[in-house]
Coordinates of N, CA and C in Angstrom, one line a residue:
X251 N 13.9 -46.3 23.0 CA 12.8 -45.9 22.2 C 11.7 -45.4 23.0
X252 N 10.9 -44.2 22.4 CA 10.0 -43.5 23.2 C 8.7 -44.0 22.2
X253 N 8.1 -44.2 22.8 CA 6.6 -44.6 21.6 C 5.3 -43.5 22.1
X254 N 4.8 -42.6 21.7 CA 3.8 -41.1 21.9 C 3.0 -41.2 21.3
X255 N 1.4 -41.3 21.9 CA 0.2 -41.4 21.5 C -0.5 -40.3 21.8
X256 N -1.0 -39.6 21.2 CA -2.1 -38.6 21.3 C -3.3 -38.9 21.2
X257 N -4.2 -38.1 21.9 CA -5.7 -38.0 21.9 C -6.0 -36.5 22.5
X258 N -7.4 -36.7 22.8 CA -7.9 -35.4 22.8 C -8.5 -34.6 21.9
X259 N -8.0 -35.0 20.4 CA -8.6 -34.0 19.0 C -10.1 -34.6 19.4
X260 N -10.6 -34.2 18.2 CA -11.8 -34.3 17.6 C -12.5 -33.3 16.6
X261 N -14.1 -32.9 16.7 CA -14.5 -31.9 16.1 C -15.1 -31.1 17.2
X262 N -14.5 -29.5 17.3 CA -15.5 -28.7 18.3 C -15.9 -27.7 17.4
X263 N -16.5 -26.9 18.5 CA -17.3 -25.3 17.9 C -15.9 -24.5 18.1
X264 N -16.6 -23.6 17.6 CA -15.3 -22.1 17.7 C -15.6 -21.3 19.1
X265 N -15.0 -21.3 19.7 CA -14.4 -20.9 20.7 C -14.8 -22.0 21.8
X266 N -14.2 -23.0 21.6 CA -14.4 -24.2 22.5 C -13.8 -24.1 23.1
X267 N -12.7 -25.1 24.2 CA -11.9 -25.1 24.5 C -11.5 -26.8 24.6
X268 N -9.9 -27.0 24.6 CA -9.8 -28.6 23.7 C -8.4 -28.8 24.8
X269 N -8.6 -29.9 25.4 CA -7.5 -30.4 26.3 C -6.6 -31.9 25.4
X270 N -6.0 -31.7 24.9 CA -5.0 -32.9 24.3 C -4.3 -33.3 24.9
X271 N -4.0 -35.1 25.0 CA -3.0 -35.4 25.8 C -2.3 -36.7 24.9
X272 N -1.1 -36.2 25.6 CA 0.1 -37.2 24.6 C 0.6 -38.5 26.4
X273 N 0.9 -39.7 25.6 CA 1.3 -40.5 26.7 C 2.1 -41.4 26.1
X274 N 3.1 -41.5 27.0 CA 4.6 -42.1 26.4 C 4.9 -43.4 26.9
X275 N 5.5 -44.1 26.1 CA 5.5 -45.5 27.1 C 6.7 -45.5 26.4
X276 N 7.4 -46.8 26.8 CA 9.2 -46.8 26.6 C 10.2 -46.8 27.8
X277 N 10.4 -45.7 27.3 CA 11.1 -44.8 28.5 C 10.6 -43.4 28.9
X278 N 10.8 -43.7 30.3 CA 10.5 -42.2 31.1 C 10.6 -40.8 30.3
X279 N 10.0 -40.0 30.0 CA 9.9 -38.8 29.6 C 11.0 -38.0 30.6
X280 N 11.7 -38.3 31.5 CA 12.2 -37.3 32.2 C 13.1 -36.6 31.6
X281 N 14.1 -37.3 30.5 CA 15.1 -37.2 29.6 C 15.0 -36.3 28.4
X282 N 13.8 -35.8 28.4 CA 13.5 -35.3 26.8 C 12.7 -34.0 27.5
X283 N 13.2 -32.9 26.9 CA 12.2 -31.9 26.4 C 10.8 -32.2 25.7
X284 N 10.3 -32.2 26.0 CA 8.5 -32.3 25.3 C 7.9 -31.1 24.8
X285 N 7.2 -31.2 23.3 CA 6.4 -30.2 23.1 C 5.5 -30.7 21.8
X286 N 4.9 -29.7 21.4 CA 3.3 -30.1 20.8 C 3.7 -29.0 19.3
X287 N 3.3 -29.8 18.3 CA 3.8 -28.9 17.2 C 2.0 -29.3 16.4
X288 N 1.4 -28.6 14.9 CA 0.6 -28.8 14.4 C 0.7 -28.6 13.0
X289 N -0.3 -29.5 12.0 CA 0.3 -29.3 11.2 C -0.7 -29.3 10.3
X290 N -1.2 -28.6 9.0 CA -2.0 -28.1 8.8 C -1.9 -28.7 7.1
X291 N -2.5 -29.6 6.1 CA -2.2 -30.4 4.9 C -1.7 -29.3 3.4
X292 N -0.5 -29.6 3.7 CA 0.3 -28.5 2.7 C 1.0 -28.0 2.9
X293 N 0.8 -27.1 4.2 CA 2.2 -26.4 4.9 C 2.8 -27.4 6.1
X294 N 4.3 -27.1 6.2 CA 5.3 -27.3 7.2 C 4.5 -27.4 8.3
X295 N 5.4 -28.4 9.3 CA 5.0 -28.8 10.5 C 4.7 -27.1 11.3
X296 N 4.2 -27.0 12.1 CA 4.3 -25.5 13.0 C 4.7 -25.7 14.6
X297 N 5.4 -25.5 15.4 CA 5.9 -25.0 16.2 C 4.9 -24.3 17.7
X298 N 4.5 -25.3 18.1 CA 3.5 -24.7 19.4 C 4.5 -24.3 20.7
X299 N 4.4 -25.7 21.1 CA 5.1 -24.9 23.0 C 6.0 -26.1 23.2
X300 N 6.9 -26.1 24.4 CA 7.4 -26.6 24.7 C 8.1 -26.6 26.3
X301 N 8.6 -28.1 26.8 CA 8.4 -27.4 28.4 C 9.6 -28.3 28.8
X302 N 10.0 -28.1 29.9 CA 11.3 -28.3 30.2 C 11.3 -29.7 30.7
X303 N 12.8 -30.3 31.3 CA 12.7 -31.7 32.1 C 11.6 -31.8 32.6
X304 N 11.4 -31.4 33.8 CA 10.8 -30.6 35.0 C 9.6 -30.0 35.1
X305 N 9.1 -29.4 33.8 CA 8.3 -28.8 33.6 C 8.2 -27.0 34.8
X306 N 9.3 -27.1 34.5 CA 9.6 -25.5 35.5 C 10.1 -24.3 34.5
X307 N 10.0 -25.0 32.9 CA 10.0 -23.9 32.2 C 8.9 -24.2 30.5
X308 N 8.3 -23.6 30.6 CA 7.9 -23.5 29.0 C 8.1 -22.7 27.8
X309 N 8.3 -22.9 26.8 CA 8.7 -22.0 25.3 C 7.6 -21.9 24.5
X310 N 6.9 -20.6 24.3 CA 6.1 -21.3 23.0 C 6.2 -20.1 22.4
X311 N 5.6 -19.9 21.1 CA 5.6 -18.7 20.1 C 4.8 -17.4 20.3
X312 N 5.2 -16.8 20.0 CA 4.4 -15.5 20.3 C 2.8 -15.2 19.6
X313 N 2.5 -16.0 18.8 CA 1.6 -16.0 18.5 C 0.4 -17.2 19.0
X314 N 1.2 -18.0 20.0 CA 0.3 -19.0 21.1 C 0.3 -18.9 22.3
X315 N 1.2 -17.8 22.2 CA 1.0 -17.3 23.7 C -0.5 -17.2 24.1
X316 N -0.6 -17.5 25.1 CA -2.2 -17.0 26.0 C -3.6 -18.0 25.4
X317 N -3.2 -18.4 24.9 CA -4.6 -19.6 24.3 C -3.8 -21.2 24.4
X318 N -2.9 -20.9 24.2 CA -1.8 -22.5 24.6 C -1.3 -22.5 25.4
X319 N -1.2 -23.8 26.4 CA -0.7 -23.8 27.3 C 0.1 -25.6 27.8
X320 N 1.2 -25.6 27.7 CA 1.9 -27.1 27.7 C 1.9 -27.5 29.3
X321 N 1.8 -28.5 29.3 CA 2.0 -29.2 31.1 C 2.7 -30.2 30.9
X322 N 3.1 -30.9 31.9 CA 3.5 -32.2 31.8 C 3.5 -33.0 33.4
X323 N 3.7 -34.3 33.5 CA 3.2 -34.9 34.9 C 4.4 -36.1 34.1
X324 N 5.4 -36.2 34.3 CA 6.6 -37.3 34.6 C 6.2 -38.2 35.3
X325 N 5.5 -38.5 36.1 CA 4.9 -39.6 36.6 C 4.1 -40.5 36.5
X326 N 3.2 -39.7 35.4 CA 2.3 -40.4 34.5 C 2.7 -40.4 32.9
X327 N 3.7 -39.9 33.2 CA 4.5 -40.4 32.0 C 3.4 -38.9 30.7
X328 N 2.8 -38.3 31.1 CA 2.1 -37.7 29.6 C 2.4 -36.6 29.8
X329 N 1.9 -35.5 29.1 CA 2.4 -33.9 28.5 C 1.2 -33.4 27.9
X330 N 0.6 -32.4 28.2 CA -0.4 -32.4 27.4 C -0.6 -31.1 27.2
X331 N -1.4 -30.5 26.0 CA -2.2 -28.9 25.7 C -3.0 -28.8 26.2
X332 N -3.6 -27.5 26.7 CA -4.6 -26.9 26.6 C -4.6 -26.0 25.6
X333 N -5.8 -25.6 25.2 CA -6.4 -25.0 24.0 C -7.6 -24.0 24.4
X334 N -7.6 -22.6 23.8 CA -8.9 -22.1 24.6 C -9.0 -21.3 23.5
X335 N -10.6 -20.6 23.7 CA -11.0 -19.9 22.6 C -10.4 -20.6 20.8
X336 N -10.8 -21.6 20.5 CA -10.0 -22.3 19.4 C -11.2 -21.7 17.9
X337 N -10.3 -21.3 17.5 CA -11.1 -21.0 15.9 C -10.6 -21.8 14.9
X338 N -11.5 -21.6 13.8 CA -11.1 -22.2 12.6 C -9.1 -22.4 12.1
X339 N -9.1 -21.6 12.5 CA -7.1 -21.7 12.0 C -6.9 -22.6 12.6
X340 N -7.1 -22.9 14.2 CA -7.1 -24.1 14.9 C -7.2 -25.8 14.2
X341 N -7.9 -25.5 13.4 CA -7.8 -27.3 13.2 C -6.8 -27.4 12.0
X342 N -6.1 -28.6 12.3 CA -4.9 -29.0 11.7 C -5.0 -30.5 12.7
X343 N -3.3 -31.1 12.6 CA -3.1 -32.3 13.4 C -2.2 -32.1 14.1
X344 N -2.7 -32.4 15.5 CA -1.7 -32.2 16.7 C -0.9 -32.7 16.6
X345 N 0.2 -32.7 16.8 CA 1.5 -33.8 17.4 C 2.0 -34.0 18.7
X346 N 2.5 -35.0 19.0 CA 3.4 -34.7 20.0 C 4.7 -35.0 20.2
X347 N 6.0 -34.3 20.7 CA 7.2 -34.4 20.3 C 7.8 -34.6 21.6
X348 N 9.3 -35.4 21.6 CA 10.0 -35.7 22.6 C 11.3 -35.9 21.7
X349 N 12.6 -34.5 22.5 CA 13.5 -34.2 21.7 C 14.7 -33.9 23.0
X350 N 15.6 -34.2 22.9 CA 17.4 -33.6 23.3 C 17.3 -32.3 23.3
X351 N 16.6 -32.1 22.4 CA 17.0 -30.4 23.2 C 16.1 -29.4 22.8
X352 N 16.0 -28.2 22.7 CA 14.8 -27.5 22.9 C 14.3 -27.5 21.2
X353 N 14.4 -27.9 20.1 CA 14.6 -27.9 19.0 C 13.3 -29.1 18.8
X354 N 12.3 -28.8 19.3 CA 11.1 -29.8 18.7 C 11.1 -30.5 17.7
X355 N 11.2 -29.4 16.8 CA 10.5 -29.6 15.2 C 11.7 -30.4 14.9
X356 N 12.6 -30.2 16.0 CA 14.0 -31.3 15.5 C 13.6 -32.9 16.2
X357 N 12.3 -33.3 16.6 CA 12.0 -34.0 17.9 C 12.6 -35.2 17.5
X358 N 13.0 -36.4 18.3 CA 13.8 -37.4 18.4 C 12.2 -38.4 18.0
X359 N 11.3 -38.2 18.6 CA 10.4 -39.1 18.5 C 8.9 -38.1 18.4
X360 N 8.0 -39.1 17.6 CA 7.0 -38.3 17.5 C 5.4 -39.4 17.4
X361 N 4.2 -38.7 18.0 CA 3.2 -39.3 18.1 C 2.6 -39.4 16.6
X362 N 1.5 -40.1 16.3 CA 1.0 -40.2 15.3 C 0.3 -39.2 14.8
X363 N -0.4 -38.3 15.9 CA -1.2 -37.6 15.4 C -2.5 -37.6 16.0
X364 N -3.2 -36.4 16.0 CA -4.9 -36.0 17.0 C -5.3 -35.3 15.9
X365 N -5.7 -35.5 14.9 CA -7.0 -34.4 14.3 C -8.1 -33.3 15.6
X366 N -7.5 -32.3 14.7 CA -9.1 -31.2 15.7 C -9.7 -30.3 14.7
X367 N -10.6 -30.7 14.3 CA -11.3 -29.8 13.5 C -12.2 -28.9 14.2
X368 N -11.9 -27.8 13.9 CA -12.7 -26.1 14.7 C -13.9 -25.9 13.8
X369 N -15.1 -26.1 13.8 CA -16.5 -25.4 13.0 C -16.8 -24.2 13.3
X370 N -17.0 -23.2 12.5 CA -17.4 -22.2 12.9 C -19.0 -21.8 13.3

């Protein structure tokens, strides 16, 4: 069992920039793909980034390209976003995901949740 806590949300301005961090306890993260999905009240989960064992590779969407950015530190066991220039479309609820294989939104385990509300 992987247990994933998030923090980091909150309320910012529009064009803030917002560092979220997910931390895992259980077991070692080395085992799982990790990635960060959001999700907005109504619509489907959404699909941010994702980053390899190792963190020697990351996936994210074409439309988070360059404002998102996924890390990870296996040693401290956490994974985390960066967030830049964040606008209103921005706020939703962060997640955090730890999955077998590159299929997030397929994730084996998942954090509770980080609210980020963007004000314009």
């Amino acid at each position: 069992q992987v247990q994933l806590v998030e923090s980091g949300g909150g309320l910012v301005q529009a064009g803030d920039s917002l560092r979220l961090s997910c931390a895992a306890s259980g077991r070692t993260l080395r085992s799982y793909v990790m990635g960060w999905c959001r999700q907005v009240p109504g619509k489907e989960r959404e699909f941010i980034a994702a980053i390899s064992y190792i963190g020697s590779t990351t996936y994210g969407t074409d439309g988070m390209k360059g404002r998102f950015t996924i890390s990870r530190d296996n040693d401290k066991n956490t994974v985390d976003l960066q967030i830049l220039s964040l606008n209103s479309e921005d706020t939703a609820v962060y997640y955090c995901a730890a999955s077998r294989s590159w299929s997030i939104i397929r994730g084996d385990y998942w954090g509770q949740g980080t609210q980020v509300t963007v004000s314009s």
